[in-house]
Amino acid sequence: MKITNLPALIAAIAALLALCLAASLYGQNDFGEQEAQALCAKLKDYHPGPQAQPTEADHKLFAAESETCTGYVYGPGKARDYDKGRRCCLVKGCDRELAMIFANGWGVPRDYDAAVHFLCQAGEIAPAEQWGMLGHVQEMRRQAQPQDLDYCEWVTSGHGMSWCQGLEIDHRAPDWDRRVETVSSSLPAAARAALKTLRKAADTFAEADGGLTALIHYGGTIYSSQVLAGEQAQTEAFLTALESYAVKRAPAATAAGFESADRALNAAYQQQKIKVKADDKELQRNQVGEDTLRDAQRAWIPYRDAWKTFYRLRWKGSAAPEALDREIATALTTMRAEELRKVGSEE
C-alpha cells in the first residue's frame, strides 16, 4: 500500500497515543464525550461564587491588558501571581486557566464545581482535552491528595502541543540565561563579547535546525510543536558544548583529522539531501525538505564560525590560533555530521 500523506498519518497516531496515555495515567479511560456532556448539564444552573466572578475593579484594571493573562498563571519566575491571574482571566475569559486555578487551589480554596464550570465553557481547548480534564477533576474529588490539573498532561491537539512546548521553552529560558552568564563571568572581556555573538548565532541555528528535525511531521498538526522541540534540543546541545569547551579544550586535531570530519559531514549532508528530495517528491512538498535542509546547514556555518572566534579568544595563548580553530571546528563538524545522520531516523 502506498502512503501518500505520511506526516498527517503520524500526527493522527501521535494525537491518539497522547490521549490514550493520558487517560491510562489518570484512570479515566471511561470518561468521554457523553460523560462530559452529562457533567456539564448537571452544573448548567451553577452560579459562581464571589471569587469566580470579576469585580468592577477587575474590569477597570485588566480590560486594557495588552498581554495575555497566562503570564500571571504560569510565570516563569516572579511574573507568577495567581491572584492577578484569576482576576485577569475572569475579565479576559481564559477559562482553561481558571479551571486549573480553582481545581488546584492556586491562591483560592479548591472549588471543583467552579473548575468544571469553567472547563465546560472553555472554547480554547479541543473536545478530547476537555473530556480528559473534566475526568481528572472528578478523580480529584475522590482523592485526599490529588495530583494537580495540568492542561499539558491532557493535550491532544497540534495547537495545544505547540502552546505547551512554547511554555516549556519559556520556563527553561531563565535557566539558559543563567548558564550563559555563569560561563561569561569566567571569561576575559574579549571572549565575553564573542560569546554574545556566538549565542545569537546559536539561537538562529537552533531555530533553523528545529524545522529540519521536525520535517517528518511537516503538514501534520504536531509540526509546530516539533519545531519548537527541535529548537529546544539544539539550544540544550549548544549550552552543554559551551559549558564543556569554556573549561576544557576540545581534543587536538590534525589537518588530516579535520579533513576527514569535513568529508563525513559532506557525506551526511548529501545522504540527507537525497532522502529529503525523495520525500518531497513522494509527499508533493514542493522542495520543502530540500529548502529546510539547506537553510539549517546555512545557519550552521556562521554558528561554527562564531564558535571558532569565541574559542580562539577563550584559549588565546594556549596553542597557535590555527590549531585552536582546527580542534573546535573538528569537534563541531563531527557533531553536526552525527546530527544529520540521525535526522528522521529516530521517530
Short mmCIF file of C-alpha atoms in Angstrom, two decimals:
data_model
loop_
_atom_site.label_atom_id
_atom_site.label_comp_id
_atom_site.label_asym_id
_atom_site.label_seq_id
_atom_site.Cartn_x
_atom_site.Cartn_y
_atom_site.Cartn_z
CA MET A 1 0.00 0.00 0.00
CA LYS A 2 1.36 3.42 -0.91
CA ILE A 3 1.00 6.04 1.84
CA THR A 4 0.65 9.49 0.29
CA ASN A 5 0.26 11.58 3.45
CA LEU A 6 2.70 10.12 5.93
CA PRO A 7 3.08 13.26 8.15
CA ALA A 8 -0.68 13.54 8.62
CA LEU A 9 -0.90 9.85 9.50
CA ILE A 10 1.93 10.18 12.02
CA ALA A 11 0.27 13.24 13.54
CA ALA A 12 -3.04 11.42 13.92
CA ILE A 13 -1.40 8.43 15.55
CA ALA A 14 0.59 10.69 17.90
CA ALA A 15 -2.54 12.53 18.98
CA LEU A 16 -4.38 9.27 19.62
CA LEU A 17 -1.47 7.84 21.62
CA ALA A 18 -1.24 11.03 23.68
CA LEU A 19 -4.91 10.82 24.57
CA CYS A 20 -4.72 7.12 25.43
CA LEU A 21 -1.60 7.64 27.54
CA ALA A 22 -3.15 10.50 29.46
CA ALA A 23 -6.31 8.50 30.08
CA SER A 24 -4.39 5.46 31.27
CA LEU A 25 -2.19 7.51 33.58
CA TYR A 26 -5.14 9.04 35.36
CA GLY A 27 -7.57 6.16 35.27
CA GLN A 28 -10.11 7.95 33.07
CA ASN A 29 -10.46 5.56 30.13
CA ASP A 30 -14.24 5.64 30.54
CA PHE A 31 -14.66 9.43 30.69
CA GLY A 32 -15.52 10.70 27.23
CA GLU A 33 -17.95 12.90 25.39
CA GLN A 34 -21.15 11.52 26.93
CA GLU A 35 -19.80 11.72 30.48
CA ALA A 36 -18.54 15.25 29.85
CA GLN A 37 -21.90 16.36 28.48
CA ALA A 38 -23.72 14.85 31.42
CA LEU A 39 -21.41 16.54 33.92
CA CYS A 40 -21.74 19.93 32.23
CA ALA A 41 -25.53 19.55 32.08
CA LYS A 42 -25.58 18.78 35.79
CA LEU A 43 -23.96 22.13 36.52
CA LYS A 44 -25.86 24.20 33.96
CA ASP A 45 -27.57 26.18 36.74
CA TYR A 46 -24.32 26.67 38.69
CA HIS A 47 -23.81 30.19 39.99
CA PRO A 48 -20.14 31.12 40.51
CA GLY A 49 -19.15 32.43 43.92
CA PRO A 50 -17.56 35.85 44.51
CA GLN A 51 -14.04 34.66 43.73
CA ALA A 52 -15.21 33.21 40.41
CA GLN A 53 -16.70 36.47 39.20
CA PRO A 54 -14.87 39.64 38.12
CA THR A 55 -15.39 42.78 40.15
CA GLU A 56 -15.77 46.26 38.77
CA ALA A 57 -12.24 46.96 39.91
CA ASP A 58 -11.03 43.91 37.98
CA HIS A 59 -12.67 45.19 34.81
CA LYS A 60 -11.00 48.57 35.23
CA LEU A 61 -7.60 47.03 35.93
CA PHE A 62 -7.49 44.32 33.27
CA ALA A 63 -9.85 45.45 30.49
CA ALA A 64 -6.97 47.24 28.72
CA GLU A 65 -4.43 44.50 29.45
CA SER A 66 -2.33 44.23 26.29
CA GLU A 67 -0.70 40.93 27.20
CA THR A 68 -2.46 37.66 27.90
CA CYS A 69 -3.26 36.73 31.48
CA THR A 70 -1.35 33.47 31.31
CA GLY A 71 1.94 35.05 32.40
CA TYR A 72 0.43 35.57 35.84
CA VAL A 73 -0.61 31.92 35.98
CA TYR A 74 2.44 30.17 34.57
CA GLY A 75 5.26 32.60 35.19
CA PRO A 76 8.06 31.97 34.75
CA GLY A 77 9.69 33.34 37.83
CA LYS A 78 8.46 36.46 39.57
CA ALA A 79 5.78 37.14 36.98
CA ARG A 80 3.62 34.42 38.54
CA ASP A 81 0.77 35.87 40.57
CA TYR A 82 -2.25 33.59 40.94
CA ASP A 83 -4.48 36.31 42.33
CA LYS A 84 -3.85 38.60 39.36
CA GLY A 85 -4.08 35.62 37.02
CA ARG A 86 -7.52 34.67 38.34
CA ARG A 87 -8.85 38.23 38.20
CA CYS A 88 -7.35 38.87 34.77
CA CYS A 89 -8.78 35.63 33.37
CA LEU A 90 -12.20 36.40 34.79
CA VAL A 91 -12.14 39.58 32.71
CA LYS A 92 -10.43 38.19 29.62
CA GLY A 93 -12.12 34.78 29.57
CA CYS A 94 -9.21 32.32 29.76
CA ASP A 95 -11.39 29.51 31.10
CA ARG A 96 -8.73 26.81 30.84
CA GLU A 97 -6.53 28.66 33.33
CA LEU A 98 -9.47 29.43 35.61
CA ALA A 99 -10.31 25.73 35.73
CA MET A 100 -6.78 24.93 36.88
CA ILE A 101 -6.73 27.77 39.40
CA PHE A 102 -9.89 26.54 41.12
CA ALA A 103 -9.18 22.81 40.79
CA ASN A 104 -5.67 23.17 42.19
CA GLY A 105 -6.41 25.80 44.81
CA TRP A 106 -3.92 28.28 43.35
CA GLY A 107 -4.48 31.34 45.51
CA VAL A 108 -8.05 30.29 46.35
CA PRO A 109 -9.66 27.34 48.16
CA ARG A 110 -10.16 24.33 45.89
CA ASP A 111 -13.52 24.57 44.16
CA TYR A 112 -14.17 21.64 41.84
CA ASP A 113 -17.60 22.88 40.76
CA ALA A 114 -16.03 26.16 39.66
CA ALA A 115 -13.32 24.21 37.81
CA VAL A 116 -15.95 22.15 35.99
CA HIS A 117 -17.95 25.28 35.22
CA PHE A 118 -15.02 26.93 33.50
CA LEU A 119 -13.97 23.76 31.69
CA CYS A 120 -17.46 23.30 30.30
CA GLN A 121 -17.27 26.69 28.62
CA ALA A 122 -13.58 26.56 27.64
CA GLY A 123 -13.64 27.13 23.92
CA GLU A 124 -9.85 27.35 23.67
CA ILE A 125 -9.28 23.63 24.18
CA ALA A 126 -10.06 20.63 21.96
CA PRO A 127 -13.02 18.40 22.90
CA ALA A 128 -10.83 15.43 23.87
CA GLU A 129 -8.73 17.72 26.06
CA GLN A 130 -11.87 18.98 27.78
CA TRP A 131 -13.11 15.44 28.42
CA GLY A 132 -9.81 14.35 29.90
CA MET A 133 -9.56 17.39 32.15
CA LEU A 134 -13.14 17.02 33.33
CA GLY A 135 -12.49 13.38 34.13
CA HIS A 136 -9.42 14.31 36.10
CA VAL A 137 -11.35 16.88 38.14
CA GLN A 138 -13.87 14.18 39.03
CA GLU A 139 -10.99 11.95 40.07
CA MET A 140 -9.57 14.76 42.22
CA ARG A 141 -12.80 14.92 44.18
CA ARG A 142 -12.17 11.38 45.42
CA GLN A 143 -8.55 11.81 46.44
CA ALA A 144 -7.11 13.13 49.70
CA GLN A 145 -4.02 14.48 47.94
CA PRO A 146 -4.99 14.87 44.29
CA GLN A 147 -2.48 15.49 41.54
CA ASP A 148 -2.85 18.98 40.09
CA LEU A 149 -4.93 19.53 37.00
CA ASP A 150 -2.48 20.37 34.20
CA TYR A 151 -3.68 21.12 30.69
CA CYS A 152 -0.41 19.95 29.15
CA GLU A 153 -0.94 16.49 30.64
CA TRP A 154 -4.12 16.18 28.58
CA VAL A 155 -3.17 17.95 25.37
CA THR A 156 -4.09 16.12 22.15
CA SER A 157 -4.33 18.92 19.58
CA GLY A 158 -1.49 20.25 17.48
CA HIS A 159 -2.29 23.77 18.62
CA GLY A 160 -2.17 22.69 22.26
CA MET A 161 1.08 20.80 21.79
CA SER A 162 2.70 23.92 20.31
CA TRP A 163 1.40 26.02 23.17
CA CYS A 164 2.74 23.61 25.79
CA GLN A 165 6.09 23.30 24.05
CA GLY A 166 6.35 27.09 23.95
CA LEU A 167 5.52 27.21 27.64
CA GLU A 168 8.28 24.69 28.33
CA ILE A 169 10.77 26.88 26.47
CA ASP A 170 9.61 29.95 28.40
CA HIS A 171 10.24 28.10 31.66
CA ARG A 172 13.67 26.94 30.57
CA ALA A 173 14.80 30.32 29.20
CA PRO A 174 15.82 31.84 32.56
CA ASP A 175 17.99 28.82 33.29
CA TRP A 176 19.54 29.07 29.83
CA ASP A 177 20.37 32.72 30.53
CA ARG A 178 21.86 31.79 33.88
CA ARG A 179 24.07 29.12 32.34
CA VAL A 180 25.38 31.51 29.70
CA GLU A 181 26.02 34.20 32.31
CA THR A 182 27.89 31.73 34.52
CA VAL A 183 30.24 30.95 31.65
CA SER A 184 30.51 34.61 30.65
CA SER A 185 31.53 35.71 34.13
CA SER A 186 34.61 33.47 33.98
CA LEU A 187 35.87 34.82 30.64
CA PRO A 188 38.18 37.67 29.67
CA ALA A 189 36.44 40.72 28.20
CA ALA A 190 37.18 39.87 24.55
CA ALA A 191 35.79 36.37 24.92
CA ARG A 192 32.66 37.71 26.64
CA ALA A 193 31.94 39.92 23.65
CA ALA A 194 32.48 36.97 21.31
CA LEU A 195 30.11 34.87 23.43
CA LYS A 196 27.29 37.34 22.77
CA THR A 197 27.80 36.94 19.04
CA LEU A 198 28.03 33.17 19.43
CA ARG A 199 24.77 32.98 21.31
CA LYS A 200 22.94 34.96 18.65
CA ALA A 201 24.29 32.58 16.01
CA ALA A 202 23.30 29.63 18.20
CA ASP A 203 19.73 30.93 18.50
CA THR A 204 19.46 31.39 14.73
CA PHE A 205 20.84 27.92 14.09
CA ALA A 206 18.58 26.30 16.70
CA GLU A 207 15.51 27.84 15.07
CA ALA A 208 16.53 26.64 11.61
CA ASP A 209 17.50 23.19 12.84
CA GLY A 210 14.17 22.83 14.64
CA GLY A 211 12.48 22.94 11.26
CA LEU A 212 14.79 20.23 9.97
CA THR A 213 14.35 17.82 12.87
CA ALA A 214 10.57 18.31 12.67
CA LEU A 215 10.46 17.75 8.92
CA ILE A 216 8.94 14.29 9.19
CA HIS A 217 5.87 15.92 10.75
CA TYR A 218 5.53 18.61 8.08
CA GLY A 219 1.89 19.07 7.16
CA GLY A 220 0.71 17.38 10.37
CA THR A 221 -0.93 19.02 13.35
CA ILE A 222 2.08 18.48 15.62
CA TYR A 223 4.62 20.02 13.23
CA SER A 224 4.84 23.37 15.02
CA SER A 225 5.36 21.76 18.41
CA GLN A 226 8.08 19.54 16.99
CA VAL A 227 9.86 22.56 15.51
CA LEU A 228 9.95 24.08 18.98
CA ALA A 229 11.09 20.78 20.49
CA GLY A 230 13.94 20.62 17.99
CA GLU A 231 14.88 24.21 18.73
CA GLN A 232 14.94 23.41 22.45
CA ALA A 233 17.10 20.33 21.93
CA GLN A 234 19.63 22.25 19.84
CA THR A 235 19.78 25.03 22.44
CA GLU A 236 20.50 22.47 25.13
CA ALA A 237 23.23 20.94 22.95
CA PHE A 238 24.82 24.35 22.48
CA LEU A 239 24.82 25.08 26.21
CA THR A 240 26.32 21.69 27.01
CA ALA A 241 29.10 22.30 24.48
CA LEU A 242 29.64 25.83 25.79
CA GLU A 243 29.98 24.67 29.39
CA SER A 244 32.42 21.99 28.30
CA TYR A 245 34.67 23.97 25.95
CA ALA A 246 34.77 27.00 28.22
CA VAL A 247 36.60 24.97 30.87
CA LYS A 248 38.38 22.34 28.79
CA ARG A 249 39.72 22.43 25.25
CA ALA A 250 38.36 20.15 22.56
CA PRO A 251 40.56 17.21 21.57
CA ALA A 252 43.59 18.15 19.50
CA ALA A 253 43.05 17.76 15.76
CA THR A 254 45.41 17.46 12.82
CA ALA A 255 44.72 18.90 9.40
CA ALA A 256 44.01 15.37 8.18
CA GLY A 257 41.63 14.83 11.08
CA PHE A 258 39.65 17.93 10.20
CA GLU A 259 39.53 16.98 6.52
CA SER A 260 38.20 13.55 7.48
CA ALA A 261 35.49 15.11 9.66
CA ASP A 262 34.59 17.54 6.88
CA ARG A 263 34.24 14.70 4.36
CA ALA A 264 31.99 12.85 6.79
CA LEU A 265 29.82 15.93 7.18
CA ASN A 266 29.53 16.41 3.42
CA ALA A 267 28.61 12.75 3.02
CA ALA A 268 25.94 13.01 5.73
CA TYR A 269 24.56 16.16 4.11
CA GLN A 270 24.40 14.59 0.65
CA GLN A 271 22.76 11.47 2.05
CA GLN A 272 20.15 13.58 3.83
CA LYS A 273 19.64 15.65 0.70
CA ILE A 274 18.84 12.55 -1.32
CA LYS A 275 16.38 11.45 1.35
CA VAL A 276 14.51 14.76 1.66
CA LYS A 277 14.32 15.18 -2.12
CA ALA A 278 12.72 11.75 -2.37
CA ASP A 279 10.32 12.62 0.44
CA ASP A 280 9.46 15.94 -1.22
CA LYS A 281 8.55 14.10 -4.40
CA GLU A 282 6.62 11.37 -2.59
CA LEU A 283 4.68 13.79 -0.40
CA GLN A 284 4.36 16.55 -3.03
CA ARG A 285 6.05 19.06 -0.71
CA ASN A 286 7.44 21.32 -3.45
CA GLN A 287 11.07 21.25 -2.23
CA VAL A 288 10.13 21.97 1.39
CA GLY A 289 12.51 19.33 2.71
CA GLU A 290 15.39 20.32 0.47
CA ASP A 291 14.99 24.01 1.35
CA THR A 292 14.73 23.26 5.06
CA LEU A 293 17.90 21.15 5.00
CA ARG A 294 19.76 23.83 3.07
CA ASP A 295 18.62 26.62 5.41
CA ALA A 296 19.61 24.65 8.50
CA GLN A 297 23.07 23.99 7.16
CA ARG A 298 23.48 27.59 6.05
CA ALA A 299 22.67 28.66 9.61
CA TRP A 300 25.17 26.14 10.98
CA ILE A 301 28.12 27.66 9.07
CA PRO A 302 28.06 31.09 10.81
CA TYR A 303 27.36 29.24 14.06
CA ARG A 304 30.56 27.22 13.54
CA ASP A 305 32.49 30.37 12.62
CA ALA A 306 31.23 32.21 15.71
CA TRP A 307 32.38 29.25 17.77
CA LYS A 308 35.86 29.49 16.25
CA THR A 309 36.14 33.18 17.13
CA PHE A 310 34.93 32.61 20.68
CA TYR A 311 37.11 29.56 21.20
CA ARG A 312 40.24 31.28 19.88
CA LEU A 313 39.74 34.16 22.31
CA ARG A 314 38.87 31.88 25.21
CA TRP A 315 42.02 29.79 24.81
CA LYS A 316 44.31 32.51 23.48
CA GLY A 317 47.92 31.72 24.23
CA SER A 318 47.40 28.02 24.94
CA ALA A 319 48.09 27.00 21.34
CA ALA A 320 48.57 28.52 17.90
CA PRO A 321 45.38 30.17 16.56
CA GLU A 322 45.20 27.77 13.62
CA ALA A 323 45.47 24.79 15.98
CA LEU A 324 42.63 26.17 18.13
CA ASP A 325 40.48 26.74 15.04
CA ARG A 326 41.15 23.23 13.85
CA GLU A 327 40.27 21.46 17.08
CA ILE A 328 36.97 23.27 17.72
CA ALA A 329 36.00 23.06 14.03
CA THR A 330 36.70 19.34 14.00
CA ALA A 331 34.65 18.76 17.15
CA LEU A 332 31.70 20.78 15.82
CA THR A 333 31.89 19.21 12.36
CA THR A 334 31.88 15.71 13.81
CA MET A 335 28.90 16.62 15.99
CA ARG A 336 26.99 18.08 13.06
CA ALA A 337 27.60 15.07 10.85
CA GLU A 338 26.16 12.83 13.55
CA GLU A 339 23.11 15.10 13.90
CA LEU A 340 22.44 14.99 10.17
CA ARG A 341 22.73 11.21 10.10
CA LYS A 342 20.08 10.99 12.81
CA VAL A 343 17.51 13.29 11.22
CA GLY A 344 14.34 11.30 10.63
CA SER A 345 15.84 8.04 11.88
CA GLU A 346 14.62 8.01 15.50
CA GLU A 347 10.96 8.85 15.12
#
